[in-house]
Each structure stands twice: as C-alpha cells, then as structure tokens.
Amino acid sequence: MKTGITYRLFLAILLAASLAVVSMVLIMQWSLSRGFLRYINTVEKSSASRLAAKLEDGYARDLSWDFVSRDPSRWRQVVIASLPEEGHPPPEDAPHASPPRPPTGEDGPPPRLLPPHLAHNFAQRLFLLDAGRKILVGQVAVPADSEATPLRHNGRTVGFLGLLPRTNLSEGHQQRFLKEQRLAFALVAGIVVALSAGLSLILAKRLVRPLRELALATHQLAAGSYSVRVPVSSRDEVGQLAADFNSLALTLEKNEKARRNWVADISHELRTPVAILQGEIEALLDGIRQPTPDAVHSLHVEVLRLGRLVDDLYQLSLSDLGALTYRKTDLDLAGLLAESLATFHPAFEAKGISLSGELPRQGPTTAFGDEERLRQLFANLLSNSLNYTDHGGEAAVGLGCREGYATIDFQDSSPGVPDRDMGRLFERLYRVEESRSRAAGGAGLGLAICRNIVEAHGGTIEAQHSPRGGLWIRVTIPLAEGHQ
C-alpha cells in the first residue's frame, strides 16, 4: 500500500516530537536523580557541620576524645542530636541508656524522633580522626583523598570529622519520591505526545493541502487545460511555487493561443494565393480565359507572392529555432547602410517618395555582426517604409554612435500607426489594417524577422510615432570591442 505524503509528513513530525519529548524526559529524570542526591549530600554536610561544633564543645569539656571513642552510645547520641530538630531513642543494643541530652549539659526540649534507618545510615558514613589522622570512631574504610573538617581547640587542630557522600539513594521514601516523579514525567510525556500527534496531523494536512491542489492542477495542465490556476495563500516557498505554476500556466495558455492563431493566419495567408491560382488555372482549363501573356503574368505574380510568403515563413522558423547561420565579422555599419540606401533609391523615386540618409563621415561605426543578415534587416525596414508610405511622402534614415552602441533610425511620413497597434508591430502575421490589400503590404512577417535578427546581434528594436507623421523604427546594436 502506497503511503501518501500527508501521513509521511505526519509520521515525520510525530517522530521528531516524540524523540524530543523522550529525550527531555530522560534528561530530566537523570538531572532529578543527580540533583536530589546532591541535595541530600548537602543536607548531610550541614548536619556534619553541626556535629563538628558539638564535638568541639565536648572536647573542650573533657580535653580528649574518650567521651566518644570509649562510649559508642554517647557517639550515637551526639550524632542524633546533630540532625536538624530531630532525635532518636536509645539504640536497641543499649536499652538502659539514658535519653539523649544536649552535649553542652543544658536541658532542652525533648527532640523529635528520627526514623532509625536514617540515623543509622548517616552514622555509618561518619568517621572521626585524631590530630594524627588515626581513626577514633568509624565503621568505614577512610579513603586517602577523603575530605575532613578540622576540629579545633584554642586554635589547635585536635581532630578531623569526615562524612562519605552518598553514591545512591537506598532509603525507601527517597526511591518512592523519585518513582513518583518518574511517573509524573511519563504521564506528562504521554500527554505531550498525544497532543503532538493531533497537532502533527492537522499541520501535515494543512501543509499538504496546497501541494495537493498543485498536483491536481498539474494533471489538468498536462491534459491540455491551460486555463487552470491555483490560489496563492502564502508567501513562503509553497506560495512561490503556486505563483510560478500560475505564471507557467499563463505562458502555456498564451503560447497555445499564439500557436492556434499562427496556424490560422498561415492557413489564411496561403489559402488566398492558392485560391487565386486555382481559379485562374480552372478558367484557363475551361476556356473562360485564354492563355494570353497577361493571364500568364497574373499567374506568375501570384506564384511569386506565394514563394515570398513561404520563404518568409521558412526564414522566421529558422530564426526562432536559432538555426540561421550567422557569420559575424567586424563590419562598417555606415558603409553597409549606404549600400542599402543606394539599392532602394530607384524604388522610392518611382513611387514619388524622397529618401534621405544621415550617416556619420567619421567616428567609430564598426560592429561585430553578419553582413548578409544586417543587409536583410535594412532591406526589410526600407521595404516596410516603401510599401506603407503614401505617394509624395518622405523617408529618412539616420545613424549615430554613442556609449558603445550604434543607433539606426528609420522614419517615414504618414500614414501613421494607432497607439493600440504600436506594441504589436513585431508580432508574426500582424498587420495594422486587416483589410489592407496584399498587393501593398506583405504577410506581416518582415518586422518579426527583423526583431530576431537584431536580438541575435545583442541589440534591441522598438517602434514609436515619427515626427514626420508616420512610423519611427529605432535599432540599437552594440559596437565591436576596440572600436567603441
């Protein structure tokens, strides 16, 4: 069975939370055991300090340690009396011993009873040494590096009192206390894990929900539904992914629409000359028209127009694929532009349009580019001005170089281009006037080819209104390095 990402994320979060809780509980239990043991040792050290004071008072009274070294019951009484606010009845091995009294000989209130096992365990770890560190009282082997509190009389050390620290908790009430704390920790850990499980499931579903929406939208997009969109509900990585998906879907939708328009426009452009050729040929076959030179010339014109359209489509497809061959060398833009102007002068004069060129006589005009493609660029732009400028108008071409770039301006007179069409001039098969005769203009591929040629040279091309009343095409191409 395949586990979904929701439950895998849920298990991952739950596992991380459980490990954190278990680790915390173990560390707290370890810290509690050590801290509780340290606390008990600290309390016992306080008792040992009080015992040291009582022993010093007893030594000052007898001037010897005989009162504890020869009388074990007296040692026990002093030890019990040093415990805070608690006492102990006489031990079982001394049934006739008198009740414990303060070592100072003063009467005091009867002490509270201390459980025997506490005093017994405390006394077993006490040891008393004389000034020469010989054992006077003690039931344990004294380590050589053990700490001992000096006992003084009149500024002179007369003995040492030591207490071996606990290494474990052996009393039942202490173990019960730790057990209760461990159970409390375990209960808290169980509650935290249960809450973590619920929160993890909610969080996993919340995190995976936008991914599910993205997955569903991706399936729809792969099936061809380019209008699908996903909501962007956050600004994190998932939100950025959703925004990128919407951008991708929008781009694919635009590309699909452009492709359909492209196919429809090509079909329309091809259908018209083919229909004309078919009609004229059928008229010749049916004898409606005679195969005169005028009829053959009309067929030849349509074939040439069809050939130009097919060639433009081929050039544009090669340009889009990057398959056009560019043989770039250092070339003189001014000279190349002058040759193109000279080639088109007769055609402009025949239509009654004045063509002028403003080219720099000196200065850097060398660019790194393909001569044939730049000739094609200039020819397309000059042909565009020739075809769409009214009789008696004017066209001007200017070349300027500044800041490492060459700027070439093509301007003509009316008719102009409406603002709504200015941004679409470089689209394929786009003409400003859909009803314009194809005899006056081309198929709307020339400017699209120009844009690809300019971009292949690392430049830019843009259209704007001309002060002369027509169209202004500005081409910017970087100059060759070393000639800037």
Short mmCIF file of C-alpha atoms in Angstrom, two decimals:
data_model
loop_
_atom_site.label_atom_id
_atom_site.label_comp_id
_atom_site.label_asym_id
_atom_site.label_seq_id
_atom_site.Cartn_x
_atom_site.Cartn_y
_atom_site.Cartn_z
CA MET A 1 0.00 0.00 0.00
CA LYS A 2 1.39 3.38 -1.01
CA THR A 3 1.69 5.85 1.85
CA GLY A 4 0.63 9.38 0.98
CA ILE A 5 2.75 12.42 1.65
CA THR A 6 0.27 13.57 4.30
CA TYR A 7 0.87 10.56 6.52
CA ARG A 8 4.59 10.51 5.82
CA LEU A 9 4.81 14.13 6.90
CA PHE A 10 2.58 13.36 9.90
CA LEU A 11 4.83 10.47 10.95
CA ALA A 12 7.96 12.57 10.48
CA ILE A 13 6.63 15.41 12.66
CA LEU A 14 5.29 12.96 15.26
CA LEU A 15 8.58 11.06 15.37
CA ALA A 16 10.55 14.27 15.82
CA ALA A 17 8.22 15.43 18.59
CA SER A 18 8.32 12.02 20.31
CA LEU A 19 12.11 11.88 20.21
CA ALA A 20 12.28 15.38 21.65
CA VAL A 21 9.84 14.51 24.47
CA VAL A 22 11.54 11.21 25.31
CA SER A 23 14.96 12.87 25.31
CA MET A 24 13.64 15.65 27.55
CA VAL A 25 12.10 13.15 29.99
CA LEU A 26 15.28 11.07 30.19
CA ILE A 27 17.42 14.16 30.75
CA MET A 28 15.03 15.48 33.39
CA GLN A 29 14.99 12.14 35.22
CA TRP A 30 18.77 11.96 35.14
CA SER A 31 19.01 15.57 36.31
CA LEU A 32 16.43 14.96 39.06
CA SER A 33 18.30 11.89 40.39
CA ARG A 34 21.63 13.72 40.43
CA GLY A 35 20.11 16.88 41.86
CA PHE A 36 18.20 15.03 44.56
CA LEU A 37 21.31 13.06 45.55
CA ARG A 38 23.32 16.30 45.60
CA TYR A 39 20.63 17.90 47.76
CA ILE A 40 20.72 15.07 50.29
CA ASN A 41 24.51 15.23 50.46
CA THR A 42 24.28 18.97 51.05
CA VAL A 43 21.77 18.46 53.89
CA GLU A 44 24.02 15.82 55.43
CA LYS A 45 27.00 18.15 55.20
CA SER A 46 25.03 20.69 57.21
CA SER A 47 24.37 18.02 59.82
CA ALA A 48 28.06 17.13 59.83
CA SER A 49 28.92 20.80 60.43
CA ARG A 50 26.61 20.91 63.46
CA LEU A 51 28.13 17.63 64.68
CA ALA A 52 31.60 19.16 64.38
CA ALA A 53 30.55 22.06 66.58
CA LYS A 54 29.15 19.67 69.23
CA LEU A 55 32.31 17.54 69.11
CA GLU A 56 34.47 20.62 69.61
CA ASP A 57 32.33 21.55 72.65
CA GLY A 58 32.66 18.02 74.01
CA TYR A 59 36.45 18.03 73.51
CA ALA A 60 36.72 21.38 75.26
CA ARG A 61 34.88 19.90 78.28
CA ASP A 62 36.88 16.63 78.54
CA LEU A 63 40.10 17.68 76.71
CA SER A 64 40.13 14.31 74.99
CA TRP A 65 38.10 12.15 72.64
CA ASP A 66 37.49 9.48 75.21
CA PHE A 67 33.87 10.53 75.67
CA VAL A 68 33.04 9.22 72.19
CA SER A 69 35.80 6.72 71.41
CA ARG A 70 35.12 4.62 74.57
CA ASP A 71 31.37 5.09 74.70
CA PRO A 72 29.66 4.16 71.39
CA SER A 73 26.26 5.08 72.79
CA ARG A 74 27.46 8.60 73.51
CA TRP A 75 28.73 8.84 69.91
CA ARG A 76 25.30 7.83 68.67
CA GLN A 77 23.61 10.39 70.90
CA VAL A 78 25.84 13.18 69.64
CA VAL A 79 25.23 12.14 66.04
CA ILE A 80 21.46 12.00 66.51
CA ALA A 81 21.45 15.35 68.29
CA SER A 82 23.26 16.95 65.34
CA LEU A 83 20.40 16.11 62.98
CA PRO A 84 18.12 19.15 62.50
CA GLU A 85 15.26 19.32 65.02
CA GLU A 86 15.01 15.58 65.28
CA GLY A 87 16.27 12.93 67.71
CA HIS A 88 16.39 9.21 68.14
CA PRO A 89 15.56 6.91 71.03
CA PRO A 90 18.32 4.83 72.57
CA PRO A 91 19.54 2.09 70.25
CA GLU A 92 18.41 -1.48 70.86
CA ASP A 93 21.86 -2.64 71.96
CA ALA A 94 21.78 -0.08 74.86
CA PRO A 95 18.33 -0.49 76.44
CA HIS A 96 19.39 1.08 79.75
CA ALA A 97 20.96 4.15 78.30
CA SER A 98 19.53 7.42 79.41
CA PRO A 99 17.63 9.55 76.91
CA PRO A 100 19.85 11.72 74.73
CA ARG A 101 20.65 15.13 76.05
CA PRO A 102 22.40 18.09 74.51
CA PRO A 103 26.17 17.68 74.68
CA THR A 104 26.54 21.04 76.35
CA GLY A 105 24.86 19.72 79.50
CA GLU A 106 21.99 22.13 79.21
CA ASP A 107 18.47 20.95 79.47
CA GLY A 108 16.34 21.37 76.39
CA PRO A 109 13.03 20.30 75.00
CA PRO A 110 12.67 16.66 74.09
CA PRO A 111 13.80 16.09 70.49
CA ARG A 112 11.52 14.79 67.82
CA LEU A 113 12.01 11.19 66.85
CA LEU A 114 14.05 10.37 63.71
CA PRO A 115 13.44 7.09 61.83
CA PRO A 116 16.16 4.65 62.89
CA HIS A 117 17.29 3.79 59.38
CA LEU A 118 18.11 7.47 58.65
CA ALA A 119 20.33 7.98 61.65
CA HIS A 120 21.88 4.54 61.19
CA ASN A 121 22.78 5.20 57.55
CA PHE A 122 24.15 8.65 58.36
CA ALA A 123 26.25 7.36 61.27
CA GLN A 124 27.75 4.54 59.18
CA ARG A 125 29.35 7.04 56.82
CA LEU A 126 30.79 9.27 59.57
CA PHE A 127 34.36 8.95 60.79
CA LEU A 128 36.37 10.74 63.45
CA LEU A 129 40.16 11.08 63.26
CA ASP A 130 42.59 12.35 65.84
CA ALA A 131 45.19 15.02 65.16
CA GLY A 132 47.45 12.42 63.58
CA ARG A 133 44.60 11.26 61.28
CA LYS A 134 44.20 7.93 63.04
CA ILE A 135 40.68 6.56 63.19
CA LEU A 136 38.99 7.01 66.52
CA VAL A 137 35.39 6.32 65.50
CA GLY A 138 34.15 4.93 62.21
CA GLN A 139 32.78 1.83 60.60
CA VAL A 140 34.10 2.52 57.08
CA ALA A 141 37.43 2.42 55.38
CA VAL A 142 38.55 6.02 55.02
CA PRO A 143 39.96 6.84 51.53
CA ALA A 144 43.26 8.63 51.46
CA ASP A 145 41.85 11.59 49.50
CA SER A 146 38.67 11.95 51.55
CA GLU A 147 37.70 15.40 52.76
CA ALA A 148 37.50 16.00 56.52
CA THR A 149 36.55 19.02 58.60
CA PRO A 150 39.28 20.08 61.04
CA LEU A 151 38.20 20.17 64.71
CA ARG A 152 39.96 22.93 66.68
CA HIS A 153 40.50 23.82 70.33
CA ASN A 154 42.28 27.02 71.35
CA GLY A 155 43.47 27.47 67.75
CA ARG A 156 44.99 23.99 67.59
CA THR A 157 43.71 21.14 65.39
CA VAL A 158 42.73 18.29 67.63
CA GLY A 159 40.95 16.05 65.16
CA PHE A 160 39.07 15.66 61.94
CA LEU A 161 35.43 14.83 61.20
CA GLY A 162 34.56 13.36 57.84
CA LEU A 163 31.44 12.19 56.02
CA LEU A 164 31.48 9.95 52.97
CA PRO A 165 28.95 11.26 50.42
CA ARG A 166 26.09 9.12 49.20
CA THR A 167 26.55 7.45 45.84
CA ASN A 168 22.99 6.20 45.54
CA LEU A 169 19.61 6.54 47.16
CA SER A 170 18.83 3.50 49.25
CA GLU A 171 16.03 4.73 51.51
CA GLY A 172 12.55 3.69 50.56
CA HIS A 173 10.92 7.10 50.87
CA GLN A 174 13.60 8.60 48.61
CA GLN A 175 13.10 5.92 45.99
CA ARG A 176 9.33 6.39 46.26
CA PHE A 177 9.76 10.10 45.67
CA LEU A 178 11.86 9.51 42.56
CA LYS A 179 9.42 6.89 41.33
CA GLU A 180 6.54 9.31 41.71
CA GLN A 181 8.47 11.94 39.78
CA ARG A 182 9.28 9.47 37.01
CA LEU A 183 5.61 8.52 36.76
CA ALA A 184 4.69 12.20 36.59
CA PHE A 185 7.27 12.74 33.84
CA ALA A 186 5.97 9.72 31.94
CA LEU A 187 2.39 10.99 32.25
CA VAL A 188 3.39 14.44 31.02
CA ALA A 189 5.34 12.87 28.15
CA GLY A 190 2.32 10.77 27.15
CA ILE A 191 0.05 13.82 27.16
CA VAL A 192 2.57 15.85 25.15
CA VAL A 193 2.99 13.04 22.58
CA ALA A 194 -0.79 12.71 22.24
CA LEU A 195 -1.15 16.46 21.71
CA SER A 196 1.76 16.37 19.28
CA ALA A 197 0.04 13.61 17.31
CA GLY A 198 -3.12 15.67 16.94
CA LEU A 199 -1.27 18.85 16.05
CA SER A 200 1.03 16.96 13.66
CA LEU A 201 -1.94 15.54 11.76
CA ILE A 202 -3.57 18.98 11.48
CA LEU A 203 -0.28 20.59 10.46
CA ALA A 204 0.51 17.85 7.92
CA LYS A 205 -2.90 18.22 6.26
CA ARG A 206 -2.53 21.99 6.20
CA LEU A 207 0.93 21.82 4.66
CA VAL A 208 -0.01 19.20 2.09
CA ARG A 209 -3.28 20.84 1.00
CA PRO A 210 -1.61 23.37 -1.36
CA LEU A 211 0.62 20.59 -2.71
CA ARG A 212 -2.47 18.50 -3.48
CA GLU A 213 -4.00 21.48 -5.27
CA LEU A 214 -0.78 21.91 -7.23
CA ALA A 215 -0.70 18.20 -8.13
CA LEU A 216 -4.33 18.28 -9.33
CA ALA A 217 -3.72 21.45 -11.32
CA THR A 218 -0.59 19.92 -12.85
CA HIS A 219 -2.61 16.91 -14.05
CA GLN A 220 -5.15 19.27 -15.61
CA LEU A 221 -2.37 21.30 -17.21
CA ALA A 222 -0.76 18.16 -18.62
CA ALA A 223 -4.15 17.20 -20.07
CA GLY A 224 -4.29 20.47 -22.01
CA SER A 225 -6.40 22.64 -19.69
CA TYR A 226 -4.19 25.75 -19.76
CA SER A 227 -6.74 27.95 -18.01
CA VAL A 228 -6.28 26.18 -14.66
CA ARG A 229 -4.93 28.27 -11.77
CA VAL A 230 -4.14 27.58 -8.12
CA PRO A 231 -4.73 30.02 -5.24
CA VAL A 232 -1.64 31.66 -3.72
CA SER A 233 -2.36 31.61 0.02
CA SER A 234 1.11 32.24 1.46
CA ARG A 235 4.41 33.96 0.76
CA ASP A 236 6.66 31.01 1.60
CA GLU A 237 8.24 28.50 -0.79
CA VAL A 238 4.91 26.78 -1.42
CA GLY A 239 3.28 30.12 -2.22
CA GLN A 240 6.15 30.96 -4.58
CA LEU A 241 5.71 27.56 -6.23
CA ALA A 242 2.00 28.27 -6.72
CA ALA A 243 2.78 31.69 -8.22
CA ASP A 244 5.34 30.14 -10.58
CA PHE A 245 2.81 27.50 -11.58
CA ASN A 246 0.26 30.19 -12.42
CA SER A 247 2.90 32.02 -14.48
CA LEU A 248 3.74 28.79 -16.29
CA ALA A 249 0.08 28.06 -16.98
CA LEU A 250 -0.44 31.62 -18.26
CA THR A 251 2.60 31.33 -20.53
CA LEU A 252 1.43 27.98 -21.91
CA GLU A 253 -2.05 29.41 -22.43
CA LYS A 254 -0.62 32.36 -24.36
CA ASN A 255 1.66 30.09 -26.38
CA GLU A 256 -1.22 27.78 -27.24
CA LYS A 257 -3.35 30.71 -28.29
CA ALA A 258 -0.48 32.11 -30.35
CA ARG A 259 0.09 28.71 -31.95
CA ARG A 260 -3.56 28.43 -32.94
CA ASN A 261 -3.56 31.98 -34.27
CA TRP A 262 -0.31 31.23 -36.08
CA VAL A 263 -1.75 28.17 -37.79
CA ALA A 264 -4.95 30.01 -38.64
CA ASP A 265 -3.05 33.01 -40.04
CA ILE A 266 -0.72 30.84 -42.10
CA SER A 267 -3.67 28.92 -43.47
CA HIS A 268 -5.40 32.18 -44.35
CA GLU A 269 -2.30 33.64 -45.98
CA LEU A 270 -1.69 30.50 -48.04
CA ARG A 271 -5.31 29.98 -48.94
CA THR A 272 -5.69 33.33 -50.71
CA PRO A 273 -2.94 32.99 -53.36
CA VAL A 274 -3.72 29.31 -53.80
CA ALA A 275 -7.40 30.13 -54.36
CA ILE A 276 -6.44 32.80 -56.91
CA LEU A 277 -4.12 30.40 -58.73
CA GLN A 278 -6.75 27.67 -58.70
CA GLY A 279 -9.45 29.99 -60.05
CA GLU A 280 -7.30 31.36 -62.86
CA ILE A 281 -6.00 27.93 -63.87
CA GLU A 282 -9.53 26.49 -63.87
CA ALA A 283 -10.66 29.45 -66.02
CA LEU A 284 -7.87 28.64 -68.49
CA LEU A 285 -8.80 24.94 -68.48
CA ASP A 286 -12.49 25.70 -69.01
CA GLY A 287 -11.71 28.10 -71.83
CA ILE A 288 -13.18 31.06 -70.00
CA ARG A 289 -9.82 32.82 -70.28
CA GLN A 290 -7.27 32.47 -73.00
CA PRO A 291 -3.62 31.70 -72.22
CA THR A 292 -2.53 35.22 -73.14
CA PRO A 293 0.68 36.83 -71.82
CA ASP A 294 -1.40 38.88 -69.37
CA ALA A 295 -3.01 35.74 -67.95
CA VAL A 296 0.36 34.03 -67.60
CA HIS A 297 1.83 37.17 -65.99
CA SER A 298 -1.02 37.19 -63.46
CA LEU A 299 -0.28 33.59 -62.59
CA HIS A 300 3.42 34.40 -62.30
CA VAL A 301 2.71 37.28 -59.88
CA GLU A 302 0.66 35.05 -57.62
CA VAL A 303 3.33 32.36 -57.68
CA LEU A 304 5.99 34.94 -56.74
CA ARG A 305 3.81 36.22 -53.88
CA LEU A 306 3.29 32.68 -52.67
CA GLY A 307 7.01 32.00 -52.92
CA ARG A 308 7.85 35.10 -50.87
CA LEU A 309 5.37 34.06 -48.20
CA VAL A 310 6.79 30.57 -47.97
CA ASP A 311 10.34 31.94 -47.87
CA ASP A 312 9.42 34.40 -45.09
CA LEU A 313 7.86 31.59 -43.09
CA TYR A 314 10.95 29.48 -43.57
CA GLN A 315 13.27 32.32 -42.53
CA LEU A 316 11.17 33.07 -39.47
CA SER A 317 11.09 29.42 -38.39
CA LEU A 318 14.87 29.18 -38.76
CA SER A 319 15.29 32.37 -36.75
CA ASP A 320 13.02 31.10 -33.97
CA LEU A 321 14.93 27.83 -33.79
CA GLY A 322 18.28 29.58 -33.82
CA ALA A 323 19.18 27.67 -36.97
CA LEU A 324 20.03 30.74 -39.06
CA THR A 325 23.70 30.80 -39.90
CA TYR A 326 25.47 33.90 -38.58
CA ARG A 327 28.98 34.53 -39.81
CA LYS A 328 29.94 37.51 -37.72
CA THR A 329 32.90 39.72 -38.52
CA ASP A 330 33.87 43.32 -37.92
CA LEU A 331 31.98 45.42 -40.49
CA ASP A 332 31.31 49.08 -41.21
CA LEU A 333 27.67 49.89 -40.46
CA ALA A 334 27.81 53.24 -42.25
CA GLY A 335 29.07 51.69 -45.46
CA LEU A 336 26.59 48.81 -45.28
CA LEU A 337 23.68 51.16 -44.67
CA ALA A 338 24.81 53.44 -47.53
CA GLU A 339 24.78 50.47 -49.92
CA SER A 340 21.23 49.53 -48.84
CA LEU A 341 20.03 53.12 -49.36
CA ALA A 342 21.58 53.23 -52.81
CA THR A 343 19.84 49.98 -53.72
CA PHE A 344 16.38 51.30 -52.72
CA HIS A 345 16.71 54.83 -54.14
CA PRO A 346 15.21 53.92 -57.53
CA ALA A 347 12.18 52.22 -55.97
CA PHE A 348 11.47 55.21 -53.71
CA GLU A 349 11.87 57.66 -56.63
CA ALA A 350 9.50 55.56 -58.74
CA LYS A 351 6.81 55.89 -56.06
CA GLY A 352 7.45 59.59 -55.57
CA ILE A 353 8.92 59.24 -52.05
CA SER A 354 12.05 61.14 -51.10
CA LEU A 355 14.67 59.02 -49.34
CA SER A 356 17.45 60.68 -47.37
CA GLY A 357 20.24 59.32 -45.22
CA GLU A 358 22.25 60.99 -42.47
CA LEU A 359 25.40 58.97 -41.95
CA PRO A 360 28.48 59.98 -39.95
CA ARG A 361 31.52 60.83 -42.08
CA GLN A 362 33.94 59.88 -39.32
CA GLY A 363 33.97 58.18 -35.96
CA PRO A 364 33.58 54.54 -34.89
CA THR A 365 30.80 52.73 -36.79
CA THR A 366 32.28 49.23 -36.68
CA ALA A 367 30.04 46.46 -35.36
CA PHE A 368 30.57 42.74 -34.91
CA GLY A 369 27.83 41.12 -36.96
CA ASP A 370 26.72 39.14 -40.00
CA GLU A 371 26.77 41.25 -43.15
CA GLU A 372 24.07 39.33 -45.02
CA ARG A 373 21.66 39.30 -42.07
CA LEU A 374 22.14 43.03 -41.48
CA ARG A 375 21.51 43.63 -45.20
CA GLN A 376 18.29 41.63 -44.79
CA LEU A 377 17.40 43.74 -41.73
CA PHE A 378 17.91 47.04 -43.56
CA ALA A 379 16.10 45.75 -46.65
CA ASN A 380 13.05 44.68 -44.62
CA LEU A 381 12.82 48.04 -42.85
CA LEU A 382 13.26 50.03 -46.06
CA SER A 383 10.69 47.84 -47.81
CA ASN A 384 8.27 48.45 -44.96
CA SER A 385 8.63 52.24 -45.41
CA LEU A 386 8.33 51.90 -49.18
CA ASN A 387 5.16 49.82 -49.03
CA TYR A 388 3.31 51.80 -46.36
CA THR A 389 4.27 55.43 -47.10
CA ASP A 390 1.86 57.47 -49.18
CA HIS A 391 2.83 58.81 -52.59
CA GLY A 392 4.71 62.05 -52.28
CA GLY A 393 5.86 61.33 -48.76
CA GLU A 394 9.34 61.14 -47.34
CA ALA A 395 11.59 58.64 -45.54
CA ALA A 396 14.79 59.30 -43.62
CA VAL A 397 17.49 57.04 -42.24
CA GLY A 398 19.98 58.17 -39.62
CA LEU A 399 22.99 56.50 -37.96
CA GLY A 400 24.55 57.65 -34.70
CA CYS A 401 27.08 56.09 -32.32
CA ARG A 402 27.39 56.82 -28.62
CA GLU A 403 28.36 54.96 -25.40
CA GLY A 404 29.41 51.83 -27.26
CA TYR A 405 26.17 51.43 -29.25
CA ALA A 406 25.13 52.26 -32.80
CA THR A 407 21.60 53.65 -33.17
CA ILE A 408 19.89 53.40 -36.57
CA ASP A 409 16.62 55.31 -37.05
CA PHE A 410 14.13 54.64 -39.86
CA GLN A 411 11.44 57.33 -40.11
CA ASP A 412 8.73 57.91 -42.68
CA SER A 413 5.71 60.09 -43.22
CA SER A 414 2.01 59.27 -42.99
CA PRO A 415 0.09 57.11 -42.64
CA GLY A 416 0.90 56.52 -39.00
CA VAL A 417 0.18 53.64 -36.65
CA PRO A 418 -2.51 53.86 -33.93
CA ASP A 419 -1.37 53.59 -30.33
CA ARG A 420 -3.25 50.33 -29.81
CA ASP A 421 -1.24 48.67 -32.60
CA MET A 422 2.19 50.10 -31.78
CA GLY A 423 3.13 47.32 -29.38
CA ARG A 424 2.07 44.53 -31.77
CA LEU A 425 4.04 45.52 -34.87
CA PHE A 426 6.67 42.85 -34.26
CA GLU A 427 4.19 40.02 -33.88
CA ARG A 428 4.05 37.40 -36.62
CA LEU A 429 1.45 37.86 -39.36
CA TYR A 430 0.20 41.06 -37.74
CA ARG A 431 -0.87 43.95 -39.97
CA VAL A 432 -2.19 47.25 -38.74
CA GLU A 433 -5.12 47.13 -41.14
CA GLU A 434 -6.63 43.71 -41.63
CA SER A 435 -8.36 44.91 -44.82
CA ARG A 436 -5.17 46.26 -46.40
CA SER A 437 -4.52 44.89 -49.86
CA ARG A 438 -1.83 42.28 -50.00
CA ALA A 439 -0.54 43.96 -53.10
CA ALA A 440 0.51 46.95 -50.98
CA GLY A 441 1.91 45.11 -47.96
CA GLY A 442 3.43 41.77 -47.10
CA ALA A 443 2.25 38.96 -44.90
CA GLY A 444 3.27 40.68 -41.67
CA LEU A 445 6.44 38.65 -41.15
CA GLY A 446 9.09 41.21 -42.03
CA LEU A 447 9.23 43.02 -38.68
CA ALA A 448 9.15 39.71 -36.77
CA ILE A 449 12.21 38.59 -38.74
CA CYS A 450 13.86 41.96 -38.07
CA ARG A 451 13.38 41.53 -34.34
CA ASN A 452 15.02 38.09 -34.37
CA ILE A 453 18.00 39.39 -36.38
CA VAL A 454 18.52 42.34 -34.03
CA GLU A 455 18.28 40.17 -30.91
CA ALA A 456 20.78 37.71 -32.44
CA HIS A 457 23.24 40.64 -32.60
CA GLY A 458 22.64 41.54 -28.96
CA GLY A 459 20.62 44.64 -29.77
CA THR A 460 17.10 46.00 -29.41
CA ILE A 461 14.41 47.22 -31.79
CA GLU A 462 11.41 49.39 -30.93
CA ALA A 463 8.66 51.32 -32.68
CA GLN A 464 7.22 54.75 -31.92
CA HIS A 465 5.48 57.64 -33.62
CA SER A 466 7.58 59.60 -36.09
CA PRO A 467 7.66 63.42 -36.04
CA ARG A 468 7.14 63.18 -39.81
CA GLY A 469 3.68 61.67 -39.27
CA GLY A 470 4.47 58.01 -39.90
CA LEU A 471 6.42 55.27 -38.13
CA TRP A 472 9.78 55.51 -36.37
CA ILE A 473 11.76 52.27 -36.04
CA ARG A 474 14.88 52.52 -33.85
CA VAL A 475 17.51 49.75 -33.95
CA THR A 476 20.31 49.66 -31.37
CA ILE A 477 23.32 47.39 -31.97
CA PRO A 478 26.47 47.21 -29.81
CA LEU A 479 29.69 48.33 -31.45
CA ALA A 480 32.63 45.97 -31.78
CA GLU A 481 35.08 45.91 -28.87
CA GLY A 482 38.10 48.11 -29.54
CA HIS A 483 36.07 50.38 -31.81
CA GLN A 484 33.86 51.97 -29.18
#
